[in-house]
Tab-separated table of C-alpha atoms and ligand atoms in Angstrom:
chain	number	residue	atom	x	y	z
E	1	UNK	CA	59.899	129.421	108.352
E	2	UNK	CA	55.960	128.685	108.351
E	3	UNK	CA	54.369	127.896	111.461
E	4	UNK	CA	52.254	125.170	113.173
E	5	UNK	CA	48.920	125.827	113.492
E	6	UNK	CA	49.068	122.623	116.575
E	7	UNK	CA	51.245	124.993	118.513
E	8	UNK	CA	48.283	126.868	119.496
E	9	UNK	CA	45.636	125.507	122.096
E	10	UNK	CA	41.994	125.451	120.773
E	11	UNK	CA	41.076	129.026	122.718
E	12	UNK	CA	44.969	130.910	121.110
E	13	UNK	CA	43.566	129.963	117.401
E	14	UNK	CA	40.435	131.892	118.354
E	15	UNK	CA	42.018	134.620	119.403
E	16	UNK	CA	44.533	135.263	116.432
E	17	UNK	CA	41.902	134.095	113.790
E	18	UNK	CA	39.880	137.315	115.338
E	19	UNK	CA	42.586	139.195	115.478
E	20	UNK	CA	43.949	138.513	111.894
E	21	UNK	CA	39.935	140.127	111.025
E	22	UNK	CA	38.354	136.225	110.081
E	23	UNK	CA	35.608	134.905	112.330
E	24	UNK	CA	37.134	133.588	115.875
E	25	UNK	CA	34.238	130.010	115.313
E	26	UNK	CA	35.965	129.369	112.498
E	27	UNK	CA	39.576	128.462	114.540
E	28	UNK	CA	37.254	125.707	115.378
E	29	UNK	CA	35.902	124.097	112.548
E	30	UNK	CA	40.117	124.600	111.070
E	31	UNK	CA	41.279	123.238	114.907
E	32	UNK	CA	38.966	120.367	113.547
E	33	UNK	CA	40.306	119.055	110.530
E	34	UNK	CA	43.459	119.629	112.933
E	35	UNK	CA	42.890	117.375	114.301
E	36	UNK	CA	41.425	115.084	111.994
E	37	UNK	CA	45.293	114.748	110.654
E	38	UNK	CA	44.197	116.952	106.596
E	39	UNK	CA	47.823	117.929	105.109
E	40	UNK	CA	46.720	120.305	102.858
E	41	UNK	CA	44.538	122.872	103.415
E	42	UNK	CA	42.566	122.673	100.950
E	43	UNK	CA	40.771	118.965	102.296
E	44	UNK	CA	38.792	121.613	104.741
E	45	UNK	CA	36.043	122.064	102.685
E	46	UNK	CA	33.647	124.268	104.750
E	47	UNK	CA	35.834	127.837	104.946
E	48	UNK	CA	36.127	130.181	102.124
E	49	UNK	CA	40.119	128.972	99.625
E	50	UNK	CA	40.678	132.614	100.120
E	51	UNK	CA	40.245	131.694	104.078
E	52	UNK	CA	42.708	128.531	103.032
E	53	UNK	CA	45.049	130.527	100.571
E	54	UNK	CA	45.991	131.699	103.235
E	55	UNK	CA	46.830	129.716	105.697
E	56	UNK	CA	48.558	127.600	103.395
E	57	UNK	CA	50.829	130.869	102.121
E	58	UNK	CA	51.450	130.381	106.148
E	59	UNK	CA	51.160	128.040	107.798
E	60	UNK	CA	51.336	124.050	108.146
E	61	UNK	CA	48.446	121.792	109.381
E	62	UNK	CA	50.793	119.814	111.632
E	63	UNK	CA	50.354	115.987	110.183
E	64	UNK	CA	53.955	114.072	110.171
E	65	UNK	CA	55.342	112.782	106.313
E	66	UNK	CA	56.017	109.606	106.590
E	67	UNK	CA	59.491	108.858	105.845
E	68	UNK	CA	59.588	105.292	106.543
E	69	UNK	CA	56.380	102.983	108.728
E	70	UNK	CA	58.126	99.509	109.333
E	71	UNK	CA	55.326	96.803	110.723
E	72	UNK	CA	55.959	93.421	113.119
E	73	UNK	CA	54.958	90.717	112.486
E	74	UNK	CA	52.989	90.789	116.404
E	75	UNK	CA	51.144	94.133	114.729
E	76	UNK	CA	53.276	96.863	116.191
E	77	UNK	CA	54.084	99.307	113.539
E	78	UNK	CA	57.317	101.572	113.956
E	79	UNK	CA	56.862	105.265	111.828
E	80	UNK	CA	59.738	107.798	111.238
E	81	UNK	CA	59.045	111.163	109.820
E	82	UNK	CA	60.158	113.358	108.712
E	83	UNK	CA	60.102	116.634	110.393
E	84	UNK	CA	60.778	118.947	107.015
E	85	UNK	CA	63.903	120.436	108.561
E	86	UNK	CA	66.162	117.482	107.610
E	87	UNK	CA	65.276	115.890	111.625
E	88	UNK	CA	63.484	112.722	111.967
E	89	UNK	CA	61.695	111.961	114.699
E	90	UNK	CA	60.193	108.682	115.794
E	91	UNK	CA	56.870	107.108	117.309
E	92	UNK	CA	55.445	103.479	118.232
E	93	UNK	CA	52.253	102.447	118.002
E	94	UNK	CA	51.646	99.082	119.748
E	95	UNK	CA	47.883	96.812	119.650
E	96	UNK	CA	46.887	95.583	123.188
E	97	UNK	CA	43.168	94.234	124.275
E	98	UNK	CA	42.243	97.764	125.224
E	99	UNK	CA	42.675	99.225	122.058
E	100	UNK	CA	45.913	101.340	120.898
E	101	UNK	CA	48.409	102.389	122.052
E	102	UNK	CA	51.465	105.279	120.830
E	103	UNK	CA	55.053	106.048	122.462
E	104	UNK	CA	55.942	109.113	121.222
E	105	UNK	CA	58.975	110.987	121.233
E	106	UNK	CA	59.548	114.894	123.695
E	107	UNK	CA	62.843	116.194	121.582
E	108	UNK	CA	65.074	115.500	118.769
E	109	UNK	CA	67.621	113.271	120.842
E	110	UNK	CA	68.896	113.927	124.406
E	111	UNK	CA	71.838	115.254	126.236
E	112	UNK	CA	70.860	112.707	129.562
E	113	UNK	CA	73.861	110.290	128.133
E	114	UNK	CA	71.816	107.578	129.780
E	115	UNK	CA	75.383	105.302	128.684
E	116	UNK	CA	72.884	101.990	127.263
E	117	UNK	CA	70.219	103.601	125.249
E	118	UNK	CA	70.011	104.628	121.861
E	119	UNK	CA	68.979	108.034	121.362
E	120	UNK	CA	71.394	109.861	123.230
E	121	UNK	CA	74.853	107.924	121.000
E	122	UNK	CA	72.592	109.990	118.102
E	123	UNK	CA	73.042	113.187	119.745
E	124	UNK	CA	71.034	115.627	120.691
E	125	UNK	CA	68.703	118.887	118.628
E	126	UNK	CA	66.402	120.255	119.435
E	127	UNK	CA	62.197	120.627	121.515
E	128	UNK	CA	59.686	119.304	119.614
E	129	UNK	CA	56.922	121.610	119.660
E	130	UNK	CA	53.263	120.831	121.412
E	131	UNK	CA	52.140	120.622	117.206
E	132	UNK	CA	54.665	117.901	116.834
E	133	UNK	CA	54.373	115.896	119.891
E	134	UNK	CA	50.425	115.945	118.743
E	135	UNK	CA	50.918	115.252	115.208
E	136	UNK	CA	52.626	112.282	115.962
E	137	UNK	CA	49.401	110.338	117.059
E	138	UNK	CA	46.806	112.663	114.785
E	139	UNK	CA	49.297	111.037	111.415
E	140	UNK	CA	49.712	107.539	113.370
E	141	UNK	CA	45.924	107.986	114.054
E	142	UNK	CA	44.872	109.407	110.195
E	143	UNK	CA	47.119	106.063	108.247
E	144	UNK	CA	45.804	103.730	110.751
E	145	UNK	CA	42.287	104.325	110.148
E	146	UNK	CA	42.597	104.176	114.419
E	147	UNK	CA	42.245	106.264	117.311
E	148	UNK	CA	44.256	105.779	119.838
E	149	UNK	CA	43.862	106.248	123.572
E	150	UNK	CA	46.543	105.684	125.471
E	151	UNK	CA	49.532	107.840	125.582
E	152	UNK	CA	52.909	107.258	126.835
E	153	UNK	CA	56.174	109.687	125.746
E	154	UNK	CA	58.401	106.884	126.283
E	155	UNK	CA	60.168	107.721	122.952
E	156	UNK	CA	63.453	109.560	122.251
E	157	UNK	CA	64.206	112.742	124.914
E	158	UNK	CA	64.232	113.822	128.392
E	159	UNK	CA	60.351	114.758	129.004
E	160	UNK	CA	61.889	117.166	131.320
E	161	UNK	CA	64.414	119.069	129.984
E	162	UNK	CA	61.155	119.493	127.302
E	163	UNK	CA	59.144	120.917	130.730
E	164	UNK	CA	56.506	123.150	128.882
E	165	UNK	CA	56.323	121.622	125.515
E	166	UNK	CA	55.427	118.374	127.163
E	167	UNK	CA	52.925	119.539	129.510
E	168	UNK	CA	50.804	121.065	126.974
E	169	UNK	CA	50.975	118.037	124.392
E	170	UNK	CA	48.884	116.898	127.557
E	171	UNK	CA	46.937	119.210	127.781
E	172	UNK	CA	45.954	119.507	124.037
E	173	UNK	CA	46.032	115.660	123.883
E	174	UNK	CA	43.547	115.356	126.847
E	175	UNK	CA	41.458	118.047	126.005
E	176	UNK	CA	38.161	117.042	124.597
E	177	UNK	CA	38.117	119.025	121.254
E	178	UNK	CA	42.013	117.880	121.479
E	179	UNK	CA	42.755	114.413	121.163
E	180	UNK	CA	40.307	113.383	123.531
E	181	UNK	CA	42.629	111.268	125.490
E	182	UNK	CA	41.671	110.903	129.846
E	183	UNK	CA	44.659	111.644	132.274
E	184	UNK	CA	45.165	108.192	133.025
E	185	UNK	CA	45.365	106.874	129.621
E	186	UNK	CA	48.506	109.686	129.157
E	187	UNK	CA	51.905	108.408	130.710
E	188	UNK	CA	55.681	110.422	131.296
E	189	UNK	CA	58.600	108.421	131.644
E	190	UNK	CA	61.631	110.718	132.685
E	191	UNK	CA	65.400	109.867	133.599
E	192	UNK	CA	64.552	111.144	136.975
E	193	UNK	CA	64.755	114.844	136.812
E	194	UNK	CA	63.465	116.341	140.031
E	195	UNK	CA	62.877	119.435	139.361
E	196	UNK	CA	60.584	118.656	136.513
E	197	UNK	CA	58.811	115.892	139.428
E	198	UNK	CA	58.327	118.360	141.435
E	199	UNK	CA	56.848	121.334	139.166
E	200	UNK	CA	54.641	117.967	137.693
E	201	UNK	CA	52.269	117.583	140.950
E	202	UNK	CA	51.643	121.052	140.812
E	203	UNK	CA	49.891	120.861	137.661
E	204	UNK	CA	47.613	118.254	139.467
E	205	UNK	CA	47.327	116.709	136.384
E	206	UNK	CA	46.687	112.684	136.767
E	207	UNK	CA	49.307	110.957	134.306
E	208	UNK	CA	51.149	108.442	135.540
E	209	UNK	CA	54.211	109.274	135.719
E	210	UNK	CA	57.168	106.044	135.234
E	211	UNK	CA	60.858	106.208	136.601
E	212	UNK	CA	63.717	105.109	134.975
E	213	UNK	CA	65.246	103.400	137.765
E	214	UNK	CA	67.984	100.651	136.053
E	215	UNK	CA	70.006	100.001	139.353
E	216	UNK	CA	69.130	100.984	143.545
E	217	UNK	CA	73.198	101.594	143.991
E	218	UNK	CA	73.724	105.495	142.754
E	219	UNK	CA	77.159	104.110	142.324
E	220	UNK	CA	76.068	101.540	140.201
E	221	UNK	CA	72.943	104.169	138.820
E	222	UNK	CA	75.617	106.579	137.598
E	223	UNK	CA	77.860	104.733	135.756
E	224	UNK	CA	74.649	103.979	134.273
E	225	UNK	CA	72.372	107.459	133.946
E	226	UNK	CA	74.957	110.840	134.944
E	227	UNK	CA	71.656	112.248	135.810
E	228	UNK	CA	72.629	110.627	138.353
E	229	UNK	CA	74.707	112.319	140.000
E	230	UNK	CA	73.198	115.629	140.117
E	231	UNK	CA	69.705	113.939	141.710
E	232	UNK	CA	71.093	110.745	143.117
E	233	UNK	CA	67.919	107.850	144.150
E	234	UNK	CA	66.914	109.063	147.867
E	235	UNK	CA	65.498	112.585	146.049
E	236	UNK	CA	64.107	111.178	143.299
E	237	UNK	CA	62.433	108.950	145.931
E	238	UNK	CA	61.029	112.079	148.219
E	239	UNK	CA	59.366	113.818	144.942
E	240	UNK	CA	58.490	110.935	143.692
E	241	UNK	CA	56.232	110.238	147.849
E	242	UNK	CA	55.614	113.935	147.324
E	243	UNK	CA	54.219	113.319	143.678
E	244	UNK	CA	51.708	110.679	145.104
E	245	UNK	CA	50.918	112.298	148.174
E	246	UNK	CA	49.927	115.028	145.874
E	247	UNK	CA	47.193	112.845	144.490
E	248	UNK	CA	49.253	111.428	141.433
E	249	UNK	CA	48.720	107.752	140.887
E	250	UNK	CA	50.958	104.967	141.812
E	251	UNK	CA	54.366	105.001	139.704
E	252	UNK	CA	55.998	103.037	137.686
E	253	UNK	CA	59.532	101.960	138.223
E	254	UNK	CA	61.016	101.115	134.507
E	255	UNK	CA	63.878	99.046	135.025
E	256	UNK	CA	65.781	97.175	132.819
E	257	UNK	CA	67.484	94.176	133.194
E	258	UNK	CA	70.344	94.262	131.740
E	259	UNK	CA	72.537	90.855	132.064
E	260	UNK	CA	75.364	90.688	134.864
E	261	UNK	CA	74.835	94.237	135.673
E	262	UNK	CA	71.885	95.019	137.585
E	263	UNK	CA	70.335	91.739	137.490
E	264	UNK	CA	71.387	89.422	140.533
E	265	UNK	CA	69.533	88.650	143.559
E	266	UNK	CA	71.224	91.986	146.021
E	267	UNK	CA	69.566	94.223	143.065
E	268	UNK	CA	65.632	93.083	143.583
E	269	UNK	CA	66.211	92.974	147.629
E	270	UNK	CA	67.587	96.227	147.519
E	271	UNK	CA	65.205	97.150	145.122
E	272	UNK	CA	62.179	95.875	147.110
E	273	UNK	CA	63.174	97.671	150.124
E	274	UNK	CA	63.445	100.791	148.294
E	275	UNK	CA	60.096	100.622	147.026
E	276	UNK	CA	58.124	99.138	149.250
E	277	UNK	CA	56.798	102.140	150.687
E	278	UNK	CA	54.875	103.222	147.159
E	279	UNK	CA	52.547	102.416	145.570
E	280	UNK	CA	54.068	101.199	142.799
E	281	UNK	CA	54.626	99.034	140.491
E	282	UNK	CA	57.736	97.716	139.187
E	283	UNK	CA	58.591	97.013	135.154
E	284	UNK	CA	61.184	94.564	134.536
E	285	UNK	CA	62.516	95.863	130.968
E	286	UNK	CA	64.271	93.486	128.182
E	287	UNK	CA	67.729	95.261	127.714
E	288	UNK	CA	67.835	96.778	123.464
E	289	UNK	CA	70.375	95.476	122.187
E	290	UNK	CA	72.414	98.639	120.711
E	291	UNK	CA	74.916	98.627	118.572
E	292	UNK	CA	78.510	99.702	120.636
E	293	UNK	CA	77.004	99.021	123.700
E	294	UNK	CA	78.473	97.101	126.178
E	295	UNK	CA	75.093	95.934	127.628
E	296	UNK	CA	73.332	92.488	126.986
E	297	UNK	CA	69.365	91.100	128.470
E	298	UNK	CA	69.291	88.788	130.251
E	299	UNK	CA	68.626	85.366	130.097
E	300	UNK	CA	64.897	84.366	130.993
E	301	UNK	CA	65.555	81.838	134.316
E	302	UNK	CA	67.924	85.332	135.382
E	303	UNK	CA	64.750	87.821	134.575
E	304	UNK	CA	62.666	84.817	136.434
E	305	UNK	CA	64.430	84.434	140.075
E	306	UNK	CA	64.451	88.325	140.144
E	307	UNK	CA	60.972	88.482	139.921
E	308	UNK	CA	60.094	86.200	142.215
E	309	UNK	CA	63.231	88.135	144.498
E	310	UNK	CA	60.939	91.094	144.325
E	311	UNK	CA	57.208	89.363	144.715
E	312	UNK	CA	58.387	87.832	148.068
E	313	UNK	CA	59.007	91.476	149.455
E	314	UNK	CA	55.570	92.473	148.118
E	315	UNK	CA	56.194	94.420	145.602
E	316	UNK	CA	53.694	94.371	142.787
E	317	UNK	CA	55.493	93.382	139.059
E	318	UNK	CA	55.128	93.455	134.984
E	319	UNK	CA	57.985	91.880	132.174
E	320	UNK	CA	57.628	94.198	129.668
E	321	UNK	CA	55.467	92.193	126.273
E	322	UNK	CA	59.175	91.746	123.577
E	323	UNK	CA	57.193	94.408	120.787
E	324	UNK	CA	58.504	95.174	117.837
E	325	UNK	CA	61.732	92.901	118.660
E	326	UNK	CA	61.024	92.034	114.430
E	327	UNK	CA	61.369	96.283	113.969
E	328	UNK	CA	64.276	97.394	116.512
E	329	UNK	CA	61.044	99.350	118.395
E	330	UNK	CA	63.643	100.223	121.061
E	331	UNK	CA	63.474	104.026	121.123
E	332	UNK	CA	66.108	105.818	119.141
E	333	UNK	CA	67.340	103.231	116.788
E	334	UNK	CA	65.982	104.152	113.085
E	335	UNK	CA	66.396	107.782	114.066
E	336	UNK	CA	69.908	106.357	114.148
E	337	UNK	CA	69.719	104.510	111.091
E	338	UNK	CA	68.009	107.387	108.628
E	339	UNK	CA	70.271	110.371	109.882
E	340	UNK	CA	73.572	108.225	109.319
E	341	UNK	CA	72.141	106.817	106.377
E	342	UNK	CA	71.509	110.853	104.740
E	343	UNK	CA	74.403	111.879	106.167
E	344	UNK	CA	72.991	114.141	109.057
E	345	UNK	CA	76.515	114.422	111.187
E	346	UNK	CA	73.477	114.617	114.118
M	1	SAH	N1	63.518	109.997	128.488
M	1	SAH	C1	63.250	108.895	129.609
M	1	SAH	C2	62.148	108.410	128.718
M	1	SAH	C3	62.257	107.566	127.352
M	1	SAH	S1	63.828	105.906	127.540
M	1	SAH	C4	63.360	107.821	130.542
M	1	SAH	O1	65.230	108.034	130.919
M	1	SAH	O2	62.537	107.506	131.047
M	1	SAH	C5	61.757	105.392	127.822
M	1	SAH	C6	62.636	103.626	128.280
M	1	SAH	O3	63.449	102.937	127.454
M	1	SAH	C7	63.700	104.274	129.669
M	1	SAH	O4	63.374	103.452	130.486
M	1	SAH	C8	65.324	103.781	128.871
M	1	SAH	O5	65.595	103.982	130.271
M	1	SAH	C9	65.147	103.264	128.410
M	1	SAH	N2	66.013	102.830	127.661
M	1	SAH	C10	66.700	103.009	127.115
M	1	SAH	N3	67.173	102.474	126.299
M	1	SAH	C11	67.055	101.230	126.623
M	1	SAH	C12	67.802	99.745	125.980
M	1	SAH	N4	68.669	100.061	124.882
M	1	SAH	N5	67.424	98.836	125.893
M	1	SAH	C13	65.957	99.175	127.650
M	1	SAH	N6	65.836	99.817	127.181
M	1	SAH	C14	66.264	100.801	127.545
């Protein structure tokens, strides 16, 4: 199996070149091309033919093959990438007034088992490497002729379950000779894996931490999200308080509004009490229907009442815009259909 050159940091690539008798600065030249999303070493016109031939024998440039691309009427694009080993991953590209933002996957599938999530239904296969995460961004940049300025690790997978690669990705994403995106424009969403949150505090990366909460009550949250059995709400909140005290930024709590389950005033009040001592905001997510699950999205009046209740209790609330509605941009759905089509058991 060929090695992905995007898995190397700048330093590692230069060192690797040197160790193989190639001048270290060639590594810098090569990396520039890689980050432009070239899919063939032949495009690297400022390095010798011999070096290009050696590289293409043993390595890949890390640009991903686009298996399918769906475009929404609101400008949102959903990419299905073919990783070349029979696996597919998804990324979503959104256009906002401040520029382009990408939502990327961190794993092929997920082990967390959240009852309402399409990623879990399709099973867990493996972690993504640093290069496969970077590859999602540079392939979208190249294909659309844009520069993505914000990234959220909020696609398929639990980032804390692939901690080292995710942190490696964040470093390469921030590196001026990498993607050059400031930590402030990078975000990670976790279902609440406490040791991961604690470790992330120590990295001193001022990224935005998002926590998928979805219920303020332990028994109910455990039903929806089995991870709550290992890390109950109070433990997650303690880790969030530490993250913030450690110089972390404002925390986002994601809350999917599920009809008749977590969307009444009692939930809103309990949620407000839970988060009000933190510098945070609550992001209400309209539930996406996932075939085979009984969960439905709350109606708009219920969402409105829920929002007002939170606001009256001093909590900052936003409701996520439903981008890409017509292309089922919710995580996991496209991969699931592609895997079913190709007859893969995963
Ligand atoms: N594993 C991470 C990130 C991936 S999911 C996490 O749990 O945070 C990104 C967000 O989408 C999470 O808040 C997740 O709970 C939510 N989500 C998953 N399935 C959903 C669905 N069907 N409708 C709405 N939100 C969903």
